[in-house]
CSV table of C-alpha atoms in Angstrom, one decimal:
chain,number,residue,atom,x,y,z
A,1,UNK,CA,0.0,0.0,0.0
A,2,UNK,CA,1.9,3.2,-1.3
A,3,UNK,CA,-0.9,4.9,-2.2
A,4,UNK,CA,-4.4,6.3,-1.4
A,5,UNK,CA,-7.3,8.4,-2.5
A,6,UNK,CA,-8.2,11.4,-0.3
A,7,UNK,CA,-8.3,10.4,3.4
A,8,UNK,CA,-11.6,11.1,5.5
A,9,UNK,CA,-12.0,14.2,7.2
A,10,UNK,CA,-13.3,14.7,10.7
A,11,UNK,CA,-14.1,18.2,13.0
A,12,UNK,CA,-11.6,18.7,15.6
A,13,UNK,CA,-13.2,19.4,18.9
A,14,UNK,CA,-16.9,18.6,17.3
A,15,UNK,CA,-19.4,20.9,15.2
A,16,UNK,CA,-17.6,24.2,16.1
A,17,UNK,CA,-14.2,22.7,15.2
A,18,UNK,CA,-12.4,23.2,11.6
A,19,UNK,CA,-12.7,20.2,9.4
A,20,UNK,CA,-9.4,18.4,8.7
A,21,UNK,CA,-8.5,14.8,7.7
A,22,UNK,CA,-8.5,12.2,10.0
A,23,UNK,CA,-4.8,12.0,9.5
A,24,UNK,CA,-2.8,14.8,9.7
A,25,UNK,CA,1.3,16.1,9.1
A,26,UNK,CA,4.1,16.8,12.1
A,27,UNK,CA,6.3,18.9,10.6
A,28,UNK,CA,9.0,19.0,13.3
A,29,UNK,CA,11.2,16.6,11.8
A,30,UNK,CA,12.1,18.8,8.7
A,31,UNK,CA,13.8,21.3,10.9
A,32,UNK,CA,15.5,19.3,13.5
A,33,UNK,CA,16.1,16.9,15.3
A,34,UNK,CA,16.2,13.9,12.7
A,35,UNK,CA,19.2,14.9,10.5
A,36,UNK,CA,19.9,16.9,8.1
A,37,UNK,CA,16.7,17.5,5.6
A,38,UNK,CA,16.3,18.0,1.4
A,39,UNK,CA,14.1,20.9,1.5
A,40,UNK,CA,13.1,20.4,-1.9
A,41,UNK,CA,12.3,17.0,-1.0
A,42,UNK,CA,10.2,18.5,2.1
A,43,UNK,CA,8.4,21.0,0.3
A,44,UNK,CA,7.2,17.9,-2.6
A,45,UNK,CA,6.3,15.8,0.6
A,46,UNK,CA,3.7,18.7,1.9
A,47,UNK,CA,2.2,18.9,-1.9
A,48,UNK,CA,1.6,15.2,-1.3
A,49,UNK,CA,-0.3,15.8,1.9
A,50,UNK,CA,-3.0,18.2,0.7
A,51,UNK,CA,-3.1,16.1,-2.3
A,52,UNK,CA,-3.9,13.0,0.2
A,53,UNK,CA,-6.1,15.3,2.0
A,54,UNK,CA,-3.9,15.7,4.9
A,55,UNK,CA,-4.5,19.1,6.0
A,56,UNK,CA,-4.2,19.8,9.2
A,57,UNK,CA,0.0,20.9,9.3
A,58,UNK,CA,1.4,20.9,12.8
A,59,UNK,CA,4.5,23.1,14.0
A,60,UNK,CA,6.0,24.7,16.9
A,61,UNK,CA,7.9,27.7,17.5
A,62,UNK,CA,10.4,25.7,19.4
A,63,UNK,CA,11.5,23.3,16.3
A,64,UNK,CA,14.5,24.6,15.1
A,65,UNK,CA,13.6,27.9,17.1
A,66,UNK,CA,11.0,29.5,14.6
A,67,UNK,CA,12.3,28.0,11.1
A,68,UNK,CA,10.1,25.5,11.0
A,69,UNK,CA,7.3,27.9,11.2
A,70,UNK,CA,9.0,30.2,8.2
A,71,UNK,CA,9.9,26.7,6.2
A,72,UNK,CA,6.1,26.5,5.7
A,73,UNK,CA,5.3,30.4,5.4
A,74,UNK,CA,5.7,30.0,1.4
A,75,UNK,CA,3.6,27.0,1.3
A,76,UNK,CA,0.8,28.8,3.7
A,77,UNK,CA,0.7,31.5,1.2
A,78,UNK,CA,0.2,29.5,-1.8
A,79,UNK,CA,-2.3,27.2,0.4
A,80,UNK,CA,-3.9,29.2,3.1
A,81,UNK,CA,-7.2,28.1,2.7
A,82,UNK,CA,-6.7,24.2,2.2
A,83,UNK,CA,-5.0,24.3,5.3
A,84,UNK,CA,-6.0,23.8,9.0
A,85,UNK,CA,-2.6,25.3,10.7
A,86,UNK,CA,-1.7,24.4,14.3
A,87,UNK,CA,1.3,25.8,16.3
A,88,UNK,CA,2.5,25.9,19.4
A,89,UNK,CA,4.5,28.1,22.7
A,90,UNK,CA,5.4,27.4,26.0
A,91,UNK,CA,9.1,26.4,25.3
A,92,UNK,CA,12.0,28.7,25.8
A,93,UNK,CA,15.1,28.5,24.2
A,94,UNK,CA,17.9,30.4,24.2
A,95,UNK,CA,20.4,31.0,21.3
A,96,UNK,CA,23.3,31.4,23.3
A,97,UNK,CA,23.0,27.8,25.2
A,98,UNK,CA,21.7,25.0,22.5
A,99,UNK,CA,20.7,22.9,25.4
A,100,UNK,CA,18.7,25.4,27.5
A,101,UNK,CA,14.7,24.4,27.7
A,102,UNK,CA,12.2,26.6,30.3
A,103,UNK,CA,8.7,26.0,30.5
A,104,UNK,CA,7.0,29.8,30.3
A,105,UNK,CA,2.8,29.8,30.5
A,106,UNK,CA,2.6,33.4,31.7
A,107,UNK,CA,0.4,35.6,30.3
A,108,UNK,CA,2.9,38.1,28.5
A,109,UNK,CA,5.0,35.2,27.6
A,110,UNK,CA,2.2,33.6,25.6
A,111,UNK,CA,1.3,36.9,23.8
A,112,UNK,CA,4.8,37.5,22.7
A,113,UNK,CA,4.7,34.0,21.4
A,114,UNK,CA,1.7,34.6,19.3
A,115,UNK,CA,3.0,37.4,17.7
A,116,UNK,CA,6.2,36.0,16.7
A,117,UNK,CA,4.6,32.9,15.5
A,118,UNK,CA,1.5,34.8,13.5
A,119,UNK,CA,5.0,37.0,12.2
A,120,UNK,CA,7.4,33.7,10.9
A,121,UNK,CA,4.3,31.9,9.4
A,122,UNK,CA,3.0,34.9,7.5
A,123,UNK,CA,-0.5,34.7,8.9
A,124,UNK,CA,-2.6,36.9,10.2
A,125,UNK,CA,-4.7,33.7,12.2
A,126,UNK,CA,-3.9,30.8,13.7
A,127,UNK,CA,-6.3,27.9,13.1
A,128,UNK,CA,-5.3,25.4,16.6
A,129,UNK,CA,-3.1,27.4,19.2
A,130,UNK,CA,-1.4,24.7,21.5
A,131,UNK,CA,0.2,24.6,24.9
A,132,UNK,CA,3.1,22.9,24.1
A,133,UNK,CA,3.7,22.1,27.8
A,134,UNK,CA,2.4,22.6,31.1
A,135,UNK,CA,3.6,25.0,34.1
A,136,UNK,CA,2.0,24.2,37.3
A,137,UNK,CA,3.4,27.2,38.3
A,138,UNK,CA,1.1,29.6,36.7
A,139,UNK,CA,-2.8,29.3,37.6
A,140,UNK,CA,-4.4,27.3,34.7
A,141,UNK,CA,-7.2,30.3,35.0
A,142,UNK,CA,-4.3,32.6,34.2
A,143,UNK,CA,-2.7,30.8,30.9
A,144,UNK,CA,-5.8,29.8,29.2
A,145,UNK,CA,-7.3,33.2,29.9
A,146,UNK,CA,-5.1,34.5,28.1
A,147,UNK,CA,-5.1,32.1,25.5
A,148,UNK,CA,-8.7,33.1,25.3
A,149,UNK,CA,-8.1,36.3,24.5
A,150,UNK,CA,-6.4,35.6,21.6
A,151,UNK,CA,-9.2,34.1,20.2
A,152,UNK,CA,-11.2,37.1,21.0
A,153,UNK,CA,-9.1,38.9,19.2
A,154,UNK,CA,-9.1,36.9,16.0
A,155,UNK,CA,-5.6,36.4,16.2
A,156,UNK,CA,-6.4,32.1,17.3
A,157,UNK,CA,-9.4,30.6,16.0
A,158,UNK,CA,-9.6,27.6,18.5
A,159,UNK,CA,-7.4,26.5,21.8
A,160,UNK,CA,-5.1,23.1,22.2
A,161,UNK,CA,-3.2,22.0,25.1
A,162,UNK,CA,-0.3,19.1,25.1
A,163,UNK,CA,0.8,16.6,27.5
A,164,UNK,CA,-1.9,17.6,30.3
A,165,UNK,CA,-3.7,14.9,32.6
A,166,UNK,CA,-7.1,14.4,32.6
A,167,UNK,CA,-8.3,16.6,35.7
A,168,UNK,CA,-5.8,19.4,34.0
A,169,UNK,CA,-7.7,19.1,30.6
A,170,UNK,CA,-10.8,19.7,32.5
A,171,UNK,CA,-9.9,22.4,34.3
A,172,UNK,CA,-8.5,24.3,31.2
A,173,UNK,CA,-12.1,23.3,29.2
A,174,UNK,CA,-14.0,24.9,32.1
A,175,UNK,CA,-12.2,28.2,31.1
A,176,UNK,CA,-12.5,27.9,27.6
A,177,UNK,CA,-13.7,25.4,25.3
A,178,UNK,CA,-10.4,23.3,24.0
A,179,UNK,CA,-10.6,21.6,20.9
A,180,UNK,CA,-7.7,19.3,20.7
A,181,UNK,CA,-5.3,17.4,23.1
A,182,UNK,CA,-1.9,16.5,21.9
A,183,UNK,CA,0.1,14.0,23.6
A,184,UNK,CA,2.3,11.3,22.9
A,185,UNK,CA,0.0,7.9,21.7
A,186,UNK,CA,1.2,4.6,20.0
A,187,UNK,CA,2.0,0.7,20.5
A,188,UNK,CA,4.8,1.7,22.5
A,189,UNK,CA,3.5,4.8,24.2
A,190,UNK,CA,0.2,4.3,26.0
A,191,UNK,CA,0.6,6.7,29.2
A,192,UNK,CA,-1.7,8.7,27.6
A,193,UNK,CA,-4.9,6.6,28.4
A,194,UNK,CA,-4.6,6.9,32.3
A,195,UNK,CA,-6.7,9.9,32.8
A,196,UNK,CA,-6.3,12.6,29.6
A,197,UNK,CA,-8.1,9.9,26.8
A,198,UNK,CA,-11.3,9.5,29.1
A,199,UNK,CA,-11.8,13.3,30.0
A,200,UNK,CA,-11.3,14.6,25.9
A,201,UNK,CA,-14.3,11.8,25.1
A,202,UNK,CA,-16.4,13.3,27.9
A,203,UNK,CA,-15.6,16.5,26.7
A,204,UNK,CA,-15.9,15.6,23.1
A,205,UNK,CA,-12.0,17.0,23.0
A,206,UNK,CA,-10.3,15.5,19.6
A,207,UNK,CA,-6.7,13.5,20.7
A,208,UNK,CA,-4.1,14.2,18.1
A,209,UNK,CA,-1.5,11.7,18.9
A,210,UNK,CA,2.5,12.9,18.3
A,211,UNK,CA,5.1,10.2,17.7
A,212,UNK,CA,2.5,7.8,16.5
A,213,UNK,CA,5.1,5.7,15.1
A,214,UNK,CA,7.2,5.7,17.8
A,215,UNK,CA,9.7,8.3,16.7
A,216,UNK,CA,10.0,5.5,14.0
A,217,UNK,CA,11.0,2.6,16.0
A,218,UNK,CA,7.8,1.0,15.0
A,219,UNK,CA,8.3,1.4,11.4
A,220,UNK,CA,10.8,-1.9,12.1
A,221,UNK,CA,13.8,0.3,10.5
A,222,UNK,CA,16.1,-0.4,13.7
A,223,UNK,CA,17.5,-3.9,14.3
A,224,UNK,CA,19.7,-2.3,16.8
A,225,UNK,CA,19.0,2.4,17.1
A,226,UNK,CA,21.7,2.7,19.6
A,227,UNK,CA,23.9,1.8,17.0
A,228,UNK,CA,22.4,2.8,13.9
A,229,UNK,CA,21.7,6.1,14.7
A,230,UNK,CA,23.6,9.1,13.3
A,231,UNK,CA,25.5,11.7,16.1
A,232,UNK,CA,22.9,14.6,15.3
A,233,UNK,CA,19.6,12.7,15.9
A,234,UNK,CA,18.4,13.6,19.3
A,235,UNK,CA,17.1,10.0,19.4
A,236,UNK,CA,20.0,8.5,20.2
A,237,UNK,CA,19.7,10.3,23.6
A,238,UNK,CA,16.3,8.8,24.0
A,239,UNK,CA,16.1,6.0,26.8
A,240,UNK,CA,13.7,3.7,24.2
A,241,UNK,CA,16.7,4.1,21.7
A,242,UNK,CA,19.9,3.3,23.4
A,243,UNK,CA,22.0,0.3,24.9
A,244,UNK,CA,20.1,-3.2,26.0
A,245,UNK,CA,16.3,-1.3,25.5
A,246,UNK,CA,17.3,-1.0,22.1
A,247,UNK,CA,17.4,-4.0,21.4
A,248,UNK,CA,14.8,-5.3,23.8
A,249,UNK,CA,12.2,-3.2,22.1
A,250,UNK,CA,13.3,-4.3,18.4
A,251,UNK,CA,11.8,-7.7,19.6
A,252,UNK,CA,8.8,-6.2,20.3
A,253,UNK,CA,7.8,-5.8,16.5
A,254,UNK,CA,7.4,-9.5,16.0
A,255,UNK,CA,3.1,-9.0,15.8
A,256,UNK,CA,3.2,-6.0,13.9
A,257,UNK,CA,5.2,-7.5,11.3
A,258,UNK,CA,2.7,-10.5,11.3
A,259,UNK,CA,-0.1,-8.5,11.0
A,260,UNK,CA,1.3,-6.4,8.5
A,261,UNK,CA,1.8,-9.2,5.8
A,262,UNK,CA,-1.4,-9.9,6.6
A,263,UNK,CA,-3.2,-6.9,5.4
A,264,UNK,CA,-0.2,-6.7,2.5
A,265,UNK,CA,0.8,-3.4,4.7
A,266,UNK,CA,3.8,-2.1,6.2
A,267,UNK,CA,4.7,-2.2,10.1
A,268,UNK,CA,4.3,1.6,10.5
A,269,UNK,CA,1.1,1.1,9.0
A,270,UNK,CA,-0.2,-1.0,11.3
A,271,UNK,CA,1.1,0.9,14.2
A,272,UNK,CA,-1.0,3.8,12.2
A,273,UNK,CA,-3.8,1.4,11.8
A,274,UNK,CA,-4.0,0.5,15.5
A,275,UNK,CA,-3.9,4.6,16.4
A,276,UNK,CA,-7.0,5.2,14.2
A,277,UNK,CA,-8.4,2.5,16.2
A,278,UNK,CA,-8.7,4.3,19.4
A,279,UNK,CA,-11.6,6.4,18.1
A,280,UNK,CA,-13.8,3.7,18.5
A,281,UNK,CA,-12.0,2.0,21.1
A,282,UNK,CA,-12.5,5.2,23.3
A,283,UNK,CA,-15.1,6.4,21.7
A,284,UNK,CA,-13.3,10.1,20.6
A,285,UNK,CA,-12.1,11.7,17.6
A,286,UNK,CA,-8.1,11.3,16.7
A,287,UNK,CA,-5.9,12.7,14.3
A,288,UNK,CA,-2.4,11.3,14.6
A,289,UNK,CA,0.3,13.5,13.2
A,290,UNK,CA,3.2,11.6,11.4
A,291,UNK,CA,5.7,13.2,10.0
A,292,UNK,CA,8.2,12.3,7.4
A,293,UNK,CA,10.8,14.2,4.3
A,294,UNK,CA,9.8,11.9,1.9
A,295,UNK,CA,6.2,11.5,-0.5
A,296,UNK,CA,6.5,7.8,-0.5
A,297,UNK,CA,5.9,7.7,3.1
A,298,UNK,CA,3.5,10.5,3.3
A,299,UNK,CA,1.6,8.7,0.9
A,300,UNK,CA,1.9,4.9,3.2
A,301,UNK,CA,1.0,7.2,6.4
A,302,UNK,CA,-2.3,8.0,4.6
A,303,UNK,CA,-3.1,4.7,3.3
A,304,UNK,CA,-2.9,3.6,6.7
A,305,UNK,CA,-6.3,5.0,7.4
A,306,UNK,CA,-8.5,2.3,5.2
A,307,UNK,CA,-6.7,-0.4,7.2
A,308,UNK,CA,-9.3,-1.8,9.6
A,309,UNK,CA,-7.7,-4.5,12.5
A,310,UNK,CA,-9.7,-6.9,13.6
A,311,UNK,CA,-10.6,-7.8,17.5
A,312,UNK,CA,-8.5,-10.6,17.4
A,313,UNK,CA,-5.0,-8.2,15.7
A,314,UNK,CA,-5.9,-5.8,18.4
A,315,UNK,CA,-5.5,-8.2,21.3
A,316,UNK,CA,-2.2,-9.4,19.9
A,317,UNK,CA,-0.9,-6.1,20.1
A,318,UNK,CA,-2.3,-5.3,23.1
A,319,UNK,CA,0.7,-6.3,25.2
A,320,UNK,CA,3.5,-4.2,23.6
A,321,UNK,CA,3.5,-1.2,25.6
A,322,UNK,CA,3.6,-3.0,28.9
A,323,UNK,CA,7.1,-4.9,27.4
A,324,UNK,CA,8.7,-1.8,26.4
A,325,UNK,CA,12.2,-0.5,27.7
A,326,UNK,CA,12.8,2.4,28.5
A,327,UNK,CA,11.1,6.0,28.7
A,328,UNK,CA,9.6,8.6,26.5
A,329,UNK,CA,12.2,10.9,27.4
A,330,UNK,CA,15.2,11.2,29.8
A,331,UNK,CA,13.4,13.9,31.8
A,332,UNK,CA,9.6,13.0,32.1
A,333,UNK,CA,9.0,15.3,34.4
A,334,UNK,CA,7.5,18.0,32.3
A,335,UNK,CA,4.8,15.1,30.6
A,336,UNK,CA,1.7,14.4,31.9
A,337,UNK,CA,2.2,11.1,33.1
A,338,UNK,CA,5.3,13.3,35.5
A,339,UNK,CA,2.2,15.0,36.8
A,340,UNK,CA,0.0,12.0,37.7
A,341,UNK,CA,-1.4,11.2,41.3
């Protein structure tokens, strides 16, 4: 399966919500991160969403500290209105100290933030304005207030938040109505179900699941990442990626490549596959974002959404989270499960 017709579209965060296809784009990796990137080979592979109908393009001001956000100004220009844009603030950097990261949800921080974001993408709205991460430090009151001001103002059409917990996403959704929850979701990454999955489908909040192929460990590319990784991906710092987990989780793919031949599908999309499932599983709307430099994969990504699993393919998977090695991230602290009771 390389190819597909237009994908299905669904409303994020229900009748009120902008209309987007039920897969959509994570743009991170062109600016960071993953290597070093062939723009023009970028720039072909986001022709090949909107062609797909993948149309709902996700970016952050913190990847590759705003270029990511003016990589896609010229293709926002040529596509505004095809496109449903989501962004993000809340993560400091500093040029003068690559490895520097704060956490700022203050009101003047997050309008500062807008503006330079509405300023790199060349827009004069932002479709889904996201939380990128959560200070428990500033009043949840204060933050989404004044994230709901920016929607007054017309600058943000609708509200997102990532990597909260469940009572957090309620809280925020009593201040103002959030459309979309974006946390970390997959075969390998299922932290996400303890509390925030239950309160989005009470709320009738769309999930839109990052890393939903496992920062591509469960495209089956890695017999051994520690190892195979090159010195500039920031995955080979990643617990799931390095030394004895490595290889322990590389033995977790076993099912997925079963069930993959199959369908006559690939492992990644199967791991897609299984995503799309939690809709009905959990009775919500979700819109994973993969990203990827390449059409051929943009174009397998989308595929993956007329792949249906059975009961009896979602039991066999339903194990491989619980077997895997290692964390999410070095530092979980600032995730949602590093705020759970």
């Amino acid at each position: 399966m390389t190819s597909v017709n237009r994908i299905d579209t669904v409303r994020l965060g229900g009748q009120d919500g902008p209309e987007a296809g039920v897969q959509g784009f994570g743009a991170m990796g062109i600016s960071e991160f993953y290597g070093a990137t062939d723009e023009a080979a970028a720039r072909d592979t986001l022709d090949a969403a909107l062609e797909a109908g993948v149309t709902l393009i996700d970016t952050a001001d913190i990847y590759g500290s705003g270029a990511n956000e003016e990589f896609l100004a010229p293709f926002l220009a040529a596509h505004r209105d095809e496109v449903v844009l989501a962004t993000k603030f809340a993560i400091e950097r500093r040029a003068d100290d690559p490895a520097y990261r704060a956490v700022r949800n203050d009101p003047a921080y997050i309008r500062g933030a807008v503006e330079a974001s509405l300023r790199r993408l060349g827009v004069e709205t932002i479709d889904l304005y996201y939380m990128h991460r959560r200070d428990p430090g500033v009043p949840f009151a204060e933050s989404v207030g004044a994230m709901a001001e920016l929607v007054r103002e017309g600058k943000v059409r609708h509200l997102g938040l990532s990597e909260v917990t469940g009572p957090e996403l309620r809280e925020a959704h009593a201040v103002h109505p959030i459309a979309a929850l974006q946390s970390e979701w997959s075969l390998f990454s299922r932290d996400v179900e303890r509390s925030a999955v239950g309160a989005a489908a009470d709320l009738g909040v769309t999930v839109v699941p990052y890393s939903p192929l496992g920062r591509g460990f469960l495209t089956g590319a890695f017999a051994d990442a520690g190892k195979e990784l090159q010195g500039d991906d920031f995955r080979a710092q990643q617990p799931r990626f390095t030394g004895e987990n490595a290889e322990r989780n590389a033995a977790l793919l076993d099912p997925v490549r079963k069930i993959a031949a199959a369908h006559g599908a690939t492992p990644a999309q199967i791991a897609l596959a299984w995503v799309h499932r939690r809709a009905s599983v959990h009775g919500l709307t979700v819109v994973p974002i993969p990203g990827t430099r390449k059409r051929s994969r943009l174009l397998e990504n989308a595929a993956a959404t007329r792949i249906v699993l059975t009961d009896a393919e979602l039991a066999e998977l339903e194990p491989i989270a619980g077997l895997v090695a290692g964390d999410r991230y070095p530092d979980m602290s600032f995730t949602s499960v590093g705020r759970e009771v």
